[in-house]
mmCIF file of C-alpha atoms and ligand atoms in Angstrom:
data_model
loop_
_atom_site.group_PDB
_atom_site.id
_atom_site.type_symbol
_atom_site.label_atom_id
_atom_site.label_comp_id
_atom_site.label_asym_id
_atom_site.label_seq_id
_atom_site.Cartn_x
_atom_site.Cartn_y
_atom_site.Cartn_z
ATOM 1 C CA MET M 417 0.000 0.000 0.000
ATOM 2 C CA SER M 418 1.173 3.522 -0.714
ATOM 3 C CA SER M 419 2.368 5.402 2.341
ATOM 4 C CA GLU M 420 1.200 8.748 0.908
ATOM 5 C CA LEU M 421 -0.685 10.830 3.455
ATOM 6 C CA SER M 422 -3.150 13.711 3.190
ATOM 7 C CA TYR M 423 -4.548 16.020 5.839
ATOM 8 C CA ILE M 424 -8.312 16.299 5.410
ATOM 9 C CA MET M 425 -10.266 18.623 7.685
ATOM 10 C CA ILE M 426 -14.012 19.129 7.983
ATOM 11 C CA LYS M 427 -14.495 22.844 8.588
ATOM 12 C CA PRO M 428 -16.972 24.257 11.141
ATOM 13 C CA ASP M 429 -19.726 24.545 8.502
ATOM 14 C CA GLY M 430 -19.357 20.869 7.627
ATOM 15 C CA VAL M 431 -19.577 19.858 11.289
ATOM 16 C CA GLN M 432 -22.575 22.125 11.955
ATOM 17 C CA ARG M 433 -24.376 20.808 8.888
ATOM 18 C CA GLY M 434 -23.997 17.189 9.949
ATOM 19 C CA LEU M 435 -21.658 16.182 7.126
ATOM 20 C CA VAL M 436 -18.974 14.497 9.240
ATOM 21 C CA GLY M 437 -20.210 10.941 8.679
ATOM 22 C CA GLU M 438 -20.823 11.546 4.980
ATOM 23 C CA ILE M 439 -17.315 12.878 4.359
ATOM 24 C CA ILE M 440 -15.614 10.142 6.363
ATOM 25 C CA ALA M 441 -17.710 7.535 4.534
ATOM 26 C CA ARG M 442 -16.572 8.799 1.133
ATOM 27 C CA PHE M 443 -12.884 8.407 2.042
ATOM 28 C CA GLU M 444 -13.481 5.022 3.692
ATOM 29 C CA LYS M 445 -15.463 3.666 0.755
ATOM 30 C CA ARG M 446 -12.878 4.859 -1.741
ATOM 31 C CA GLY M 447 -10.386 2.564 0.009
ATOM 32 C CA PHE M 448 -8.266 5.026 1.954
ATOM 33 C CA LYS M 449 -6.979 4.184 5.412
ATOM 34 C CA LEU M 450 -7.861 6.441 8.348
ATOM 35 C CA VAL M 451 -4.721 6.965 10.421
ATOM 36 C CA ALA M 452 -5.760 9.915 12.629
ATOM 37 C CA LEU M 453 -9.065 11.493 13.652
ATOM 38 C CA LYS M 454 -10.153 14.073 16.240
ATOM 39 C CA LEU M 455 -12.293 17.131 16.927
ATOM 40 C CA ALA M 456 -10.374 20.346 17.573
ATOM 41 C CA SER M 457 -11.096 23.988 18.384
ATOM 42 C CA PRO M 458 -8.047 25.701 16.891
ATOM 43 C CA THR M 459 -6.894 29.196 17.800
ATOM 44 C CA GLU M 460 -6.399 31.912 15.179
ATOM 45 C CA GLU M 461 -2.664 31.521 15.762
ATOM 46 C CA HIS M 462 -2.782 27.784 14.962
ATOM 47 C CA LEU M 463 -4.901 28.454 11.861
ATOM 48 C CA GLY M 464 -2.391 31.113 10.832
ATOM 49 C CA LYS M 465 0.269 28.391 10.719
ATOM 50 C CA HIS M 466 -2.036 26.065 8.773
ATOM 51 C CA TYR M 467 -2.858 28.790 6.238
ATOM 52 C CA ALA M 468 0.611 30.415 6.291
ATOM 53 C CA ASP M 469 0.761 30.430 2.460
ATOM 54 C CA LEU M 470 -2.373 32.629 2.372
ATOM 55 C CA LYS M 471 -1.263 35.215 4.965
ATOM 56 C CA ASP M 472 -1.192 38.071 2.450
ATOM 57 C CA LYS M 473 -4.557 37.308 0.841
ATOM 58 C CA PRO M 474 -7.370 39.796 1.517
ATOM 59 C CA PHE M 475 -9.684 37.016 2.767
ATOM 60 C CA PHE M 476 -7.148 35.619 5.283
ATOM 61 C CA PRO M 477 -8.295 37.519 8.428
ATOM 62 C CA LYS M 478 -11.940 36.630 7.859
ATOM 63 C CA LEU M 479 -11.029 32.998 7.124
ATOM 64 C CA VAL M 480 -9.057 32.385 10.322
ATOM 65 C CA LYS M 481 -11.483 34.386 12.479
ATOM 66 C CA TRP M 482 -14.414 32.317 11.241
ATOM 67 C CA MET M 483 -12.568 28.987 11.456
ATOM 68 C CA ALA M 484 -11.608 29.752 15.061
ATOM 69 C CA SER M 485 -15.066 30.809 16.191
ATOM 70 C CA ALA M 486 -17.783 28.922 14.293
ATOM 71 C CA GLY M 487 -17.429 25.627 16.167
ATOM 72 C CA PRO M 488 -15.051 22.676 16.146
ATOM 73 C CA VAL M 489 -13.350 21.164 13.126
ATOM 74 C CA VAL M 490 -12.727 17.467 12.450
ATOM 75 C CA CYS M 491 -9.078 16.721 11.751
ATOM 76 C CA MET M 492 -8.102 13.608 9.841
ATOM 77 C CA ALA M 493 -5.089 11.990 8.257
ATOM 78 C CA TRP M 494 -5.830 9.560 5.430
ATOM 79 C CA GLN M 495 -3.328 7.231 3.787
ATOM 80 C CA GLY M 496 -3.246 5.468 0.435
ATOM 81 C CA LYS M 497 -2.473 5.548 -3.262
ATOM 82 C CA ASP M 498 -2.385 9.094 -4.655
ATOM 83 C CA VAL M 499 -4.439 10.306 -1.668
ATOM 84 C CA VAL M 500 -3.345 13.961 -1.973
ATOM 85 C CA LYS M 501 -4.478 14.467 -5.565
ATOM 86 C CA THR M 502 -7.423 12.082 -5.348
ATOM 87 C CA GLY M 503 -8.549 13.694 -2.082
ATOM 88 C CA ARG M 504 -8.594 17.106 -3.794
ATOM 89 C CA VAL M 505 -10.658 15.654 -6.648
ATOM 90 C CA MET M 506 -13.112 14.206 -4.111
ATOM 91 C CA LEU M 507 -13.364 17.617 -2.380
ATOM 92 C CA GLY M 508 -13.965 19.578 -5.594
ATOM 93 C CA ALA M 509 -12.828 23.073 -6.565
ATOM 94 C CA THR M 510 -12.137 25.819 -4.025
ATOM 95 C CA ASN M 511 -15.199 27.650 -5.351
ATOM 96 C CA PRO M 512 -18.110 25.245 -4.811
ATOM 97 C CA LEU M 513 -19.978 26.727 -7.783
ATOM 98 C CA ALA M 514 -17.153 25.428 -9.977
ATOM 99 C CA SER M 515 -17.239 21.972 -8.341
ATOM 100 C CA ALA M 516 -18.714 19.058 -10.229
ATOM 101 C CA PRO M 517 -21.703 17.227 -8.750
ATOM 102 C CA GLY M 518 -20.400 14.098 -7.075
ATOM 103 C CA THR M 519 -17.665 16.016 -5.291
ATOM 104 C CA ILE M 520 -18.145 17.015 -1.657
ATOM 105 C CA ARG M 521 -18.215 20.746 -2.398
ATOM 106 C CA GLY M 522 -20.220 20.177 -5.594
ATOM 107 C CA ASP M 523 -22.852 18.288 -3.623
ATOM 108 C CA TYR M 524 -22.963 20.300 -0.393
ATOM 109 C CA ALA M 525 -21.687 23.870 -0.827
ATOM 110 C CA LEU M 526 -22.307 27.165 -2.613
ATOM 111 C CA ASP M 527 -19.968 29.804 -1.140
ATOM 112 C CA MET M 528 -16.153 29.866 -1.196
ATOM 113 C CA GLY M 529 -16.064 30.793 2.506
ATOM 114 C CA ARG M 530 -18.349 27.862 3.404
ATOM 115 C CA ASN M 531 -16.806 25.108 1.318
ATOM 116 C CA VAL M 532 -17.081 22.461 4.046
ATOM 117 C CA CYS M 533 -13.670 20.814 3.901
ATOM 118 C CA HIS M 534 -9.926 21.203 3.526
ATOM 119 C CA GLY M 535 -7.524 18.905 1.697
ATOM 120 C CA SER M 536 -3.744 19.153 1.400
ATOM 121 C CA ASP M 537 -2.542 20.448 -1.978
ATOM 122 C CA SER M 538 0.813 18.612 -2.112
ATOM 123 C CA VAL M 539 2.544 15.642 -0.489
ATOM 124 C CA GLU M 540 4.996 18.018 1.164
ATOM 125 C CA ASN M 541 2.264 20.281 2.589
ATOM 126 C CA ALA M 542 0.339 17.221 3.787
ATOM 127 C CA LEU M 543 3.292 16.193 5.955
ATOM 128 C CA LYS M 544 3.616 19.738 7.339
ATOM 129 C CA GLU M 545 -0.109 19.932 8.092
ATOM 130 C CA ILE M 546 -0.188 16.491 9.729
ATOM 131 C CA ALA M 547 2.774 17.476 11.936
ATOM 132 C CA LEU M 548 0.937 20.692 12.894
ATOM 133 C CA TRP M 549 -2.422 19.082 13.700
ATOM 134 C CA PHE M 550 -1.256 15.697 14.995
ATOM 135 C CA PRO M 551 1.904 16.257 17.069
ATOM 136 C CA GLU M 552 0.830 13.126 18.992
ATOM 137 C CA GLY M 553 1.445 11.008 15.876
ATOM 138 C CA LEU M 554 -0.675 8.647 13.795
ATOM 139 C CA ALA M 555 -2.264 5.248 14.415
ATOM 140 C CA GLN M 556 -0.221 2.243 13.352
ATOM 141 C CA TYR M 557 -2.280 -0.707 12.171
ATOM 142 C CA THR M 558 -2.917 -3.014 9.252
ATOM 143 C CA LEU M 559 -6.071 -2.317 7.256
ATOM 144 C CA ALA M 560 -7.808 -5.666 6.775
ATOM 145 C CA ALA M 561 -9.398 -4.506 3.507
ATOM 146 C CA GLU M 562 -6.011 -3.782 1.918
ATOM 147 C CA PRO M 563 -5.699 -6.915 -0.293
ATOM 148 C CA ASN M 564 -9.145 -6.129 -1.669
ATOM 149 C CA VAL M 565 -8.307 -2.502 -2.425
ATOM 150 C CA TYR M 566 -4.828 -2.979 -3.914
ATOM 151 C CA GLU M 567 -3.787 -5.656 -6.450
HETATM 152 P P1 LIG E 2041 -8.417 25.152 -1.024
HETATM 153 O O1 LIG E 2041 -9.152 25.053 0.284
HETATM 154 O O2 LIG E 2041 -9.249 24.661 -2.168
HETATM 155 O O3 LIG E 2041 -7.046 24.501 -0.984
HETATM 156 P P2 LIG E 2041 -7.034 27.692 -0.791
HETATM 157 O O4 LIG E 2041 -5.979 26.918 -0.070
HETATM 158 O O5 LIG E 2041 -6.617 28.533 -1.950
HETATM 159 O O6 LIG E 2041 -8.197 26.693 -1.316
HETATM 160 O O7 LIG E 2041 -7.816 28.633 0.233
HETATM 161 C C1 LIG E 2041 -8.109 28.171 1.537
HETATM 162 C C2 LIG E 2041 -9.529 28.551 1.863
HETATM 163 O O8 LIG E 2041 -9.652 29.960 1.877
HETATM 164 C C3 LIG E 2041 -10.554 28.067 0.849
HETATM 165 O O9 LIG E 2041 -10.975 26.746 1.077
HETATM 166 C C4 LIG E 2041 -11.671 29.045 1.047
HETATM 167 C C5 LIG E 2041 -10.932 30.334 1.365
HETATM 168 N N1 LIG E 2041 -10.741 31.127 0.143
HETATM 169 C C6 LIG E 2041 -9.877 30.866 -0.856
HETATM 170 N N2 LIG E 2041 -9.956 31.803 -1.832
HETATM 171 C C7 LIG E 2041 -10.905 32.679 -1.416
HETATM 172 C C8 LIG E 2041 -11.458 33.866 -1.960
HETATM 173 N N3 LIG E 2041 -11.041 34.352 -3.139
HETATM 174 N N4 LIG E 2041 -12.424 34.491 -1.247
HETATM 175 C C9 LIG E 2041 -12.856 34.012 -0.062
HETATM 176 N N5 LIG E 2041 -12.361 32.895 0.520
HETATM 177 C C10 LIG E 2041 -11.408 32.236 -0.147
HETATM 178 MG MG1 LIG E 2042 -5.434 25.008 0.189
#
């Protein structure tokens, strides 16, 4: 099995709208392995580290303020073949109106600032994000389904 990891986060809107189970189910059913999962209530400072690449964008202050105050987020690390790119495809485009039906954002969102979920955009950023959100480390186990997911 590929050891590639992605950091997938359900944003406060996704939690409040009851989409946690739905989003987890999509990653599980696709064949990915869940290696970390928790609720968190991040500070603006922590979110500033997560979104460090966007610090100079005009929407940054509003983004981190909202993410820190609208309720908890669900933090996950998923493992498997091409999980970074495939996870982004499953999420859809940043702007939900440009997301195809069948994607999470294309099925459940309309506004850019309420696009339900986050997914790492590169293997390198995934490792940084997982280190930031899961300093306690990841679960180590064998996924029983593996021989039926990978040839
Ligand atoms: P993505 O979450 O698809 O990786 P991003 O990393 O460029 O997108 O931006 C992070 C989040 O910031 C995004 O999910 C929603 C918000 N955002 C991005 N561009 C925006 C914009 N032009 N106006 C308002 N919010 C925006
Ligand atoms: Mg991004």
